[in-house]
Coordinates of C-alpha atoms and ligand atoms in Angstrom, one line a residue:
M25 CA 14.2 17.0 -16.6
S26 CA 17.9 16.9 -17.2
A27 CA 19.8 13.6 -17.2
E28 CA 22.3 15.3 -14.9
R29 CA 19.7 16.1 -12.3
E30 CA 18.3 12.5 -12.5
S31 CA 21.8 11.0 -12.0
A32 CA 22.5 13.4 -9.2
V33 CA 19.4 12.4 -7.3
V34 CA 20.1 8.7 -7.6
A35 CA 23.7 9.4 -6.5
T36 CA 22.6 10.9 -3.2
V37 CA 21.0 7.6 -2.0
P38 CA 23.0 5.1 0.1
R39 CA 22.8 2.0 -2.0
R40 CA 23.8 -0.5 0.6
L41 CA 22.3 -2.5 3.5
L42 CA 21.5 -0.7 6.7
I43 CA 22.3 -3.0 9.6
G44 CA 22.8 -1.9 13.2
G45 CA 23.1 1.7 12.2
A46 CA 25.9 1.2 9.6
W47 CA 25.6 1.1 5.8
R48 CA 27.2 -2.2 4.7
D49 CA 27.9 -4.1 1.5
A50 CA 26.1 -7.4 1.1
A51 CA 28.1 -10.5 2.1
G52 CA 30.3 -11.4 -0.9
G53 CA 29.6 -7.9 -2.4
A54 CA 26.6 -9.0 -4.4
T55 CA 24.5 -6.2 -6.1
F56 CA 21.5 -6.0 -8.3
G57 CA 20.3 -3.5 -10.9
V58 CA 17.4 -1.0 -10.5
E59 CA 15.7 -0.2 -13.7
D60 CA 13.8 2.8 -15.0
P61 CA 10.6 1.3 -16.3
S62 CA 10.1 4.2 -18.7
T63 CA 13.3 3.4 -20.6
G64 CA 14.2 -0.1 -19.6
R65 CA 17.7 1.2 -18.6
E66 CA 19.6 0.5 -15.4
L67 CA 19.6 3.5 -13.1
T68 CA 22.1 2.1 -10.5
R69 CA 23.0 -1.0 -8.5
V70 CA 22.1 -1.8 -4.9
A71 CA 23.5 -4.3 -2.4
D72 CA 21.8 -7.6 -2.7
A73 CA 21.3 -9.1 0.8
S74 CA 22.0 -12.8 1.4
P75 CA 20.3 -14.9 4.1
A76 CA 23.3 -14.2 6.4
D77 CA 22.8 -10.5 6.0
G78 CA 19.1 -10.9 6.8
L79 CA 20.1 -12.8 10.0
A80 CA 22.5 -10.0 10.9
A81 CA 19.7 -7.5 10.5
L82 CA 17.5 -9.5 12.8
D83 CA 20.3 -9.7 15.3
A84 CA 20.6 -5.9 15.2
A85 CA 16.8 -5.5 15.6
V86 CA 16.7 -7.9 18.6
A87 CA 19.7 -6.2 20.2
A88 CA 18.1 -2.7 19.9
Q89 CA 14.7 -3.8 21.1
P90 CA 15.0 -3.4 24.9
G91 CA 16.6 0.1 24.7
W92 CA 14.2 1.3 22.1
A93 CA 11.1 0.1 24.1
A94 CA 12.4 2.1 27.0
T95 CA 12.8 5.3 25.0
A96 CA 10.3 8.0 26.1
P97 CA 7.2 8.1 23.9
R98 CA 7.7 11.8 23.4
E99 CA 11.2 11.2 22.0
R100 CA 9.9 8.5 19.6
G101 CA 7.2 10.9 18.5
E102 CA 9.7 13.7 17.9
I103 CA 11.9 11.5 15.8
L104 CA 8.9 10.8 13.6
R105 CA 8.0 14.5 13.5
R106 CA 11.5 15.5 12.4
A107 CA 11.4 12.8 9.7
Y108 CA 8.1 14.2 8.5
E109 CA 9.6 17.7 8.2
L110 CA 12.7 16.3 6.4
L111 CA 10.5 14.3 3.9
M112 CA 8.5 17.4 3.1
A113 CA 11.6 19.5 2.8
R114 CA 13.0 17.0 0.3
Q115 CA 9.7 16.3 -1.5
D116 CA 10.9 17.3 -5.0
D117 CA 14.1 15.2 -4.9
L118 CA 12.3 12.2 -3.3
A119 CA 9.5 12.4 -5.9
L120 CA 12.0 12.4 -8.7
L121 CA 13.8 9.4 -7.3
M122 CA 10.5 7.5 -7.0
T123 CA 9.4 8.4 -10.5
L124 CA 12.7 7.2 -11.8
E125 CA 12.5 3.7 -10.2
M126 CA 8.8 3.2 -10.3
G127 CA 7.5 5.2 -13.3
K128 CA 4.5 7.2 -11.8
P129 CA 4.2 10.8 -13.0
L130 CA 6.1 13.4 -10.9
A131 CA 2.9 15.0 -9.6
E132 CA 1.7 11.7 -8.3
A133 CA 5.1 10.9 -6.8
R134 CA 5.0 14.3 -5.0
G135 CA 1.6 13.4 -3.7
E136 CA 2.9 10.0 -2.5
I137 CA 5.7 11.7 -0.6
A138 CA 3.2 14.0 1.2
Y139 CA 0.9 11.0 1.9
A140 CA 3.9 9.0 3.2
A141 CA 5.1 11.8 5.4
E142 CA 1.6 12.2 6.8
F143 CA 1.9 8.7 8.4
F144 CA 4.9 10.0 10.3
R145 CA 3.0 13.1 11.5
W146 CA 0.0 11.0 12.5
F147 CA 2.0 8.4 14.4
A148 CA 4.2 11.1 16.0
E149 CA 0.9 12.2 17.6
E150 CA -0.2 8.7 18.4
A151 CA 3.2 7.8 20.2
V152 CA 2.1 9.8 23.2
R153 CA -1.4 8.5 23.3
I154 CA -0.8 4.8 24.1
D155 CA -3.0 4.2 27.1
G156 CA -4.2 1.4 29.3
G157 CA -7.0 0.8 31.8
Y158 CA -7.9 0.2 35.4
A159 CA -11.2 -1.5 36.2
V160 CA -13.1 -3.1 39.0
A161 CA -14.0 -6.7 38.2
P162 CA -17.7 -7.6 38.0
D163 CA -17.5 -9.3 41.4
G164 CA -16.3 -6.1 43.0
R165 CA -13.3 -7.8 44.6
S166 CA -10.4 -7.9 42.2
R167 CA -9.0 -5.2 40.0
F168 CA -7.8 -5.3 36.4
L169 CA -4.8 -3.3 35.2
V170 CA -4.4 -3.3 31.4
M171 CA -1.2 -2.0 29.8
R172 CA 0.0 -1.8 26.2
Q173 CA 3.6 -2.7 25.4
P174 CA 5.6 -2.8 22.1
V175 CA 5.1 -6.2 20.5
G176 CA 8.8 -6.6 19.8
P177 CA 11.0 -6.9 16.7
C178 CA 9.0 -6.7 13.5
L179 CA 9.6 -8.0 10.0
L180 CA 8.2 -5.7 7.4
I181 CA 7.8 -6.4 3.7
T182 CA 6.7 -3.8 1.2
P183 CA 5.7 -3.7 -2.5
W184 CA 6.9 -1.6 -5.4
N185 CA 3.7 0.3 -6.3
F186 CA 3.9 2.9 -3.4
P187 CA 7.6 2.5 -2.5
M188 CA 7.5 5.2 0.2
A189 CA 4.0 5.2 1.7
M190 CA 3.7 1.5 2.1
G191 CA 6.9 1.8 4.2
T192 CA 6.0 4.7 6.4
R193 CA 2.6 3.2 7.3
K194 CA 4.4 0.3 8.8
I195 CA 7.6 2.1 10.1
G196 CA 5.6 5.0 11.6
P197 CA 3.5 2.9 14.0
A198 CA 6.4 0.6 14.8
I199 CA 8.5 3.5 15.8
A200 CA 5.6 5.1 17.7
A201 CA 4.9 1.8 19.6
G202 CA 8.6 1.2 20.4
C203 CA 9.3 -1.7 18.1
T204 CA 12.5 -2.4 16.2
M205 CA 12.4 -3.6 12.6
V206 CA 13.9 -5.5 9.7
M207 CA 12.5 -3.9 6.5
K208 CA 12.6 -5.7 3.1
P209 CA 11.6 -3.3 0.3
A210 CA 10.6 -4.6 -3.1
D211 CA 13.7 -5.2 -5.3
L212 CA 12.1 -3.3 -8.2
T213 CA 12.0 -0.1 -6.1
P214 CA 14.6 -0.2 -3.2
L215 CA 15.9 3.4 -3.6
S216 CA 12.9 5.2 -2.0
M217 CA 13.2 3.0 1.1
L218 CA 17.0 3.5 1.3
A219 CA 16.5 7.3 1.1
L220 CA 13.8 7.1 3.8
A221 CA 16.1 5.1 6.1
D222 CA 18.7 7.8 5.6
I223 CA 16.2 10.5 6.6
L224 CA 15.2 8.6 9.7
R225 CA 18.9 8.4 10.7
A226 CA 19.2 12.1 10.2
A227 CA 16.0 12.6 12.3
G228 CA 17.8 10.8 15.2
L229 CA 16.5 7.2 15.0
P230 CA 19.0 5.1 17.0
A231 CA 21.2 2.4 15.4
G232 CA 19.5 -0.9 15.0
V233 CA 15.9 0.3 15.3
L234 CA 15.4 0.2 11.5
N235 CA 17.4 -2.3 9.5
V236 CA 16.9 -2.4 5.7
V237 CA 17.8 -5.4 3.5
P238 CA 17.0 -5.0 -0.2
T239 CA 17.4 -8.4 -1.9
T240 CA 16.5 -10.3 -5.0
S241 CA 16.1 -13.5 -2.8
A242 CA 13.0 -12.4 -0.8
G243 CA 11.9 -15.9 0.2
A244 CA 15.4 -17.2 1.0
V245 CA 16.2 -14.1 3.2
M246 CA 12.8 -13.7 4.9
E247 CA 11.7 -17.3 5.6
P248 CA 14.5 -18.0 8.1
L249 CA 13.7 -14.7 9.9
I250 CA 10.0 -15.6 10.1
R251 CA 10.9 -19.1 11.4
D252 CA 13.6 -17.8 13.7
G253 CA 11.4 -17.2 16.7
R254 CA 12.9 -13.9 17.9
A255 CA 10.8 -11.7 15.7
R256 CA 7.3 -11.0 17.1
K257 CA 5.4 -9.5 14.2
L258 CA 5.2 -9.7 10.4
S259 CA 3.6 -7.0 8.4
F260 CA 3.3 -7.6 4.7
T261 CA 1.8 -5.6 1.8
G262 CA 1.7 -7.4 -1.5
S263 CA -0.1 -10.1 -3.4
T264 CA -2.6 -12.5 -1.8
Q265 CA -0.5 -15.4 -3.3
V266 CA 2.6 -14.4 -1.4
G267 CA 0.5 -13.4 1.7
R268 CA -0.7 -17.0 1.9
I269 CA 2.8 -18.4 1.8
L270 CA 3.9 -16.0 4.5
L271 CA 0.9 -16.9 6.7
Q272 CA 1.9 -20.5 6.5
Q273 CA 5.5 -19.7 7.5
A274 CA 4.2 -17.4 10.3
A275 CA 2.2 -20.3 11.7
S276 CA 5.5 -22.1 12.6
T277 CA 6.3 -19.4 15.2
V278 CA 2.7 -18.1 15.8
L279 CA 3.9 -14.7 14.6
R280 CA 1.4 -11.9 14.8
T281 CA 0.6 -10.8 11.3
S282 CA -0.8 -7.9 9.4
M283 CA -1.6 -8.5 5.8
E284 CA -2.5 -5.9 3.2
L285 CA -3.2 -8.1 0.1
G286 CA -4.8 -7.9 -3.3
G287 CA -8.0 -6.2 -4.2
N288 CA -10.7 -6.4 -7.0
A289 CA -12.6 -3.3 -6.3
P290 CA -16.1 -2.9 -7.8
F291 CA -17.2 0.7 -8.7
L292 CA -21.0 0.9 -8.6
V293 CA -22.8 3.8 -10.4
F294 CA -26.5 4.0 -9.8
A295 CA -28.7 5.9 -12.3
D296 CA -29.4 8.6 -9.6
S297 CA -25.7 9.5 -9.3
D298 CA -24.2 12.8 -10.2
L299 CA -22.6 11.5 -13.4
D300 CA -20.0 14.2 -13.6
A301 CA -18.8 13.4 -10.1
A302 CA -18.9 9.7 -10.9
V303 CA -16.7 10.1 -14.0
D304 CA -14.2 12.3 -12.1
A305 CA -14.0 9.8 -9.3
A306 CA -13.7 6.9 -11.8
M307 CA -10.7 8.5 -13.3
L308 CA -9.0 8.8 -9.9
A309 CA -10.1 5.3 -8.7
K310 CA -8.9 3.7 -12.0
M311 CA -5.9 5.8 -13.1
R312 CA -4.2 6.8 -9.8
N313 CA -0.8 5.2 -9.9
I314 CA -1.3 4.0 -13.5
G315 CA -3.9 1.6 -12.2
E316 CA -1.2 -0.2 -10.2
A317 CA -2.9 0.1 -6.8
C318 CA -4.7 -2.6 -4.7
T319 CA -7.4 0.0 -4.3
A320 CA -7.8 0.5 -8.1
A321 CA -11.3 0.2 -9.4
N322 CA -11.2 -3.2 -11.2
R323 CA -14.8 -3.6 -12.3
F324 CA -17.2 -0.9 -13.2
Y325 CA -20.9 -1.8 -12.7
V326 CA -23.2 0.9 -14.1
Q327 CA -27.0 0.9 -14.0
R328 CA -28.3 0.2 -17.4
E329 CA -30.1 3.6 -17.9
V330 CA -26.8 5.5 -17.7
A331 CA -24.3 2.8 -18.7
T332 CA -23.7 4.0 -22.3
E333 CA -23.3 7.6 -21.3
F334 CA -21.0 6.7 -18.5
A335 CA -18.9 4.5 -20.8
E336 CA -18.7 7.2 -23.5
R337 CA -17.7 9.9 -21.0
L338 CA -15.1 7.7 -19.4
A339 CA -13.7 6.7 -22.8
K340 CA -13.4 10.3 -23.8
R341 CA -11.5 11.2 -20.6
M342 CA -9.2 8.2 -20.9
A343 CA -8.4 8.9 -24.6
A344 CA -7.3 12.5 -23.7
L345 CA -4.7 11.3 -21.1
R346 CA -1.1 12.1 -22.0
V347 CA 1.0 9.0 -21.7
G348 CA 4.7 9.5 -21.2
R349 CA 7.8 9.3 -19.1
G350 CA 6.8 10.3 -15.6
T351 CA 9.6 12.9 -15.5
E352 CA 8.0 14.9 -18.3
T353 CA 6.0 17.6 -16.7
D354 CA 2.8 17.1 -18.8
S355 CA 2.8 13.3 -18.4
E356 CA -0.4 11.9 -16.8
V357 CA 0.2 8.2 -17.2
G358 CA 3.6 6.6 -16.8
P359 CA 4.8 3.1 -17.8
L360 CA 3.8 -0.2 -16.1
I361 CA 6.5 -1.5 -13.7
S362 CA 7.9 -4.2 -16.0
A363 CA 7.6 -6.1 -19.3
G364 CA 6.0 -9.0 -17.4
A365 CA 3.4 -6.6 -15.8
R366 CA 2.6 -5.2 -19.3
N367 CA 2.2 -8.7 -20.8
K368 CA -0.1 -9.7 -18.0
V369 CA -2.4 -6.7 -18.6
A370 CA -2.3 -7.3 -22.4
G371 CA -3.3 -10.9 -21.8
L372 CA -6.3 -9.9 -19.7
V373 CA -7.5 -7.5 -22.4
D374 CA -7.0 -10.1 -25.2
D375 CA -8.9 -12.6 -23.1
A376 CA -11.9 -10.2 -22.6
V377 CA -11.9 -9.3 -26.3
G378 CA -11.8 -13.0 -27.3
R379 CA -14.9 -13.5 -25.2
G380 CA -16.9 -10.7 -26.8
G381 CA -15.6 -7.6 -25.0
R382 CA -15.6 -4.4 -27.0
V383 CA -12.8 -1.9 -27.0
L384 CA -14.0 1.7 -26.8
V385 CA -10.5 3.2 -26.5
G386 CA -6.9 1.9 -26.1
G387 CA -6.6 -1.9 -26.1
G388 CA -2.9 -2.7 -25.9
P389 CA 0.8 -1.9 -25.3
L390 CA 2.3 1.2 -26.8
P391 CA 5.3 0.9 -29.1
G392 CA 8.8 2.2 -28.2
A393 CA 11.0 2.0 -25.2
G394 CA 9.5 1.5 -21.7
Y395 CA 6.5 -0.6 -20.6
F396 CA 3.7 1.8 -21.6
F397 CA 0.1 0.6 -22.0
A398 CA -2.7 2.6 -23.6
P399 CA -5.5 3.8 -21.2
T400 CA -8.3 1.3 -22.1
V401 CA -12.0 1.2 -21.7
L402 CA -13.9 -2.0 -22.5
T403 CA -17.7 -2.7 -22.5
D404 CA -19.7 -6.0 -22.8
V405 CA -17.1 -7.8 -20.8
P406 CA -18.7 -11.1 -19.8
A407 CA -18.6 -12.3 -16.2
E408 CA -16.4 -15.3 -17.1
A409 CA -13.6 -13.0 -18.5
R410 CA -10.4 -13.1 -16.4
L411 CA -10.7 -9.3 -16.2
S412 CA -13.8 -9.8 -13.9
T413 CA -12.0 -12.0 -11.4
E414 CA -8.3 -11.0 -11.5
E415 CA -6.6 -7.9 -10.2
I416 CA -5.7 -5.9 -13.4
F417 CA -3.0 -3.6 -12.0
G418 CA -3.0 -1.5 -15.1
P419 CA -4.9 1.3 -16.9
V420 CA -7.9 -0.8 -18.1
A421 CA -11.5 -0.1 -17.2
P422 CA -14.1 -2.9 -17.9
I423 CA -17.7 -1.7 -17.8
T424 CA -20.7 -4.0 -17.2
P425 CA -24.4 -2.8 -16.9
F426 CA -26.7 -3.9 -14.1
D427 CA -30.4 -3.6 -13.6
D428 CA -31.2 -3.3 -9.9
E429 CA -29.6 -2.9 -6.5
D430 CA -29.6 -6.6 -5.5
Q431 CA -27.8 -7.5 -8.7
A432 CA -25.3 -4.7 -8.2
V433 CA -24.5 -5.9 -4.7
A434 CA -24.3 -9.5 -5.8
L435 CA -21.9 -8.6 -8.6
A436 CA -19.8 -6.4 -6.3
N437 CA -19.5 -9.2 -3.7
S438 CA -18.8 -12.0 -6.1
T439 CA -15.1 -12.1 -5.4
E440 CA -12.8 -13.6 -2.8
F441 CA -11.3 -10.2 -2.3
G442 CA -12.8 -7.4 -0.1
L443 CA -10.5 -4.4 0.1
V444 CA -12.5 -1.5 -1.1
S445 CA -15.8 -0.8 -3.0
Y446 CA -16.8 2.5 -4.6
L447 CA -20.4 3.5 -4.6
F448 CA -22.1 6.3 -6.4
T449 CA -25.7 7.4 -5.6
R450 CA -27.5 10.5 -4.4
D451 CA -30.1 8.5 -2.5
I452 CA -29.1 8.6 1.2
D453 CA -31.0 5.4 2.1
R454 CA -29.4 3.5 -0.7
A455 CA -26.0 4.9 0.2
L456 CA -26.2 3.6 3.7
R457 CA -28.0 0.3 2.8
V458 CA -25.5 -0.6 0.1
S459 CA -22.5 0.5 2.2
E460 CA -23.6 -2.0 4.9
R461 CA -24.1 -4.8 2.3
L462 CA -20.8 -4.5 0.6
E463 CA -18.2 -7.0 1.7
A464 CA -15.2 -4.7 1.9
G465 CA -13.0 -3.2 4.5
M466 CA -13.5 0.3 3.0
V467 CA -16.2 2.0 0.9
G468 CA -15.7 5.1 -1.2
L469 CA -19.1 6.8 -1.0
N470 CA -19.3 9.2 -3.9
A471 CA -15.5 9.2 -3.5
G472 CA -12.7 7.9 -5.9
I473 CA -10.0 7.8 -3.2
V474 CA -10.3 6.4 0.3
S475 CA -6.7 6.4 1.5
N476 CA -6.0 8.7 4.4
P477 CA -3.3 8.2 7.2
A478 CA -5.9 9.1 9.8
A479 CA -8.4 6.4 8.7
P480 CA -8.2 2.6 9.1
F481 CA -7.0 1.1 5.8
G482 CA -7.5 -2.6 5.2
G483 CA -9.5 -5.4 3.8
V484 CA -11.8 -8.3 4.6
K485 CA -12.0 -11.8 3.0
Q486 CA -8.7 -12.6 1.1
S487 CA -7.7 -9.0 1.0
G488 CA -6.0 -9.2 4.3
L489 CA -5.9 -9.1 8.1
G490 CA -5.6 -6.0 10.3
R491 CA -5.6 -2.3 9.6
E492 CA -3.0 0.3 8.9
G493 CA -3.4 4.0 9.8
G494 CA -6.1 5.6 12.0
R495 CA -6.4 5.0 15.7
V496 CA -6.1 1.3 15.2
G497 CA -2.9 1.5 13.2
I498 CA -0.7 1.5 16.3
E499 CA -2.6 -1.3 17.9
E500 CA -1.1 -3.7 15.4
Y501 CA 2.3 -3.0 17.0
L502 CA 1.2 -3.3 20.6
E503 CA 0.5 -6.2 22.9
V504 CA -2.1 -6.0 25.6
K505 CA -1.0 -7.1 29.1
Y506 CA -3.5 -7.6 31.8
V507 CA -2.4 -7.6 35.5
A508 CA -4.8 -9.3 37.9
I509 CA -4.9 -7.6 41.3
P510 CA -7.0 -9.0 44.2
A511 CA -8.3 -6.2 46.3
S512 CA -7.3 -6.9 49.9
W513 CA -8.7 -3.7 51.4
Ligands
ADP5 P1 3.6 -7.7 -6.3 O1 2.7 -8.5 -7.2 O2 3.1 -6.3 -5.9 O3 5.1 -7.6 -6.8 P2 4.4 -9.6 -4.4 O4 3.5 -10.2 -3.4 O5 5.1 -10.4 -5.4 O6 3.6 -8.4 -5.0 O7 5.6 -8.8 -3.7 C1 5.4 -7.9 -2.6 C2 6.7 -8.0 -1.7 O8 6.8 -9.3 -1.2 C3 8.0 -7.6 -2.4 O9 8.8 -7.0 -1.5 C4 8.5 -9.0 -2.7 O10 9.9 -9.0 -2.9 C5 8.1 -9.8 -1.5 N1 8.1 -11.2 -1.7 C6 7.8 -11.9 -2.8 N2 7.8 -13.3 -2.5 C7 8.2 -13.4 -1.2 C8 8.5 -14.5 -0.4 N3 8.3 -15.8 -0.8 N4 8.8 -14.2 0.9 C9 9.0 -13.0 1.4 N5 8.7 -11.9 0.6 C10 8.4 -12.1 -0.7

């Protein structure tokens, strides 16, 4: 990849705030740098929204709400469909942009653009399927009319790990439902969101429907908007820690919330599994997005009879991965997002080794520029190791043996998180029985990836509230209104 092409792609992105349909500088002209995590160098600078800019964005969203709610559903759907087409037409450039700011290999970035675009296609189809109901009351005398209406202006906050898809799965249903938005992307990866906003403008999204405020002062900008009282909905994807803070703030205005928070996914392999398939899926569940996914397999529990073989096979596959800058065509594992993220992963591995964990492959950061970490497999990791309880967010696979099904389920559920669990077995009874017993919003049954725009994504326990995608995805952006009608005939 030539440096010229990289700079050219970055230069095409509007690097300002989008408020009321106009690209603006931040109040006072503040900017912040966006870094390439594979080199540590600054790629460009982006306007840094202040609390006053945030308020201007909410003003614009509130002003646009009535007109947008009155727009024909077909028109809203067609804007999404055009944006889907534009995303796919620009897939290569958008993938490069994402790789530059986030680090994931180009092939994965291309995959994310397709995944992100698919939310627009899905919700383009849902926009014209918002229905209601008419019913006769049990007493036979009154009638119920039930309608669904846009919830109103939404506050959306997205993380850096999937800079495009975490945006489209909020923006898509909000547009389909007829809601306006203030979007705050992660300050580590604002470029993908700014490029997306530009595409939505080109697709015909009216001014003020989507307002984008990148900022390094997330709390200072968003808290006043949450407490303002004019927004009607908060949708957040990020850490459980920040989710808790936002839920407390949202209580002040009884804001509807959707929360996609942390995970600590168990990956269960029973001795009756197809081991080849389990290892393939383990690679996907662990290494997709460099391990920086809330759905990443965090803890591998393997039945004792096959534990050593599984560990050896996984270690061999992990050792063969090519680590390198995501823009290099043969790179399979990019850098972690920041020096802090890399230090955190190193600390978790050191803690596990200090408690008796054994390194089969990898084990630490790689030397040189960028925040690269060696793909790592550990065995004999004790339950009290931090690796067993904390979200790793890196290319580290800890493996622990188990003896029977009850123990496996108990281990899998021994966490405050409940986003996804992976389960490998060829016994149909066990597959269904264990799927029912797992405390998770999603189960990958002999599958290493669960994400699909047409399916309901979300967690139970402290992994979150609500679902994104699927038939229920749009419900999060709709209010139900019931009209009571006495039958006088
Ligand atoms: P991660 O660990 O993935 O960075 P965070 O929860 O820290 O997850 O961040 C996810 C998103 O939440 C980012 O856009 C970040 O800027 C934003 N964020 C962090 N702290 C706050 C806060 N106090 N209020 C609002 N948004 C926040």
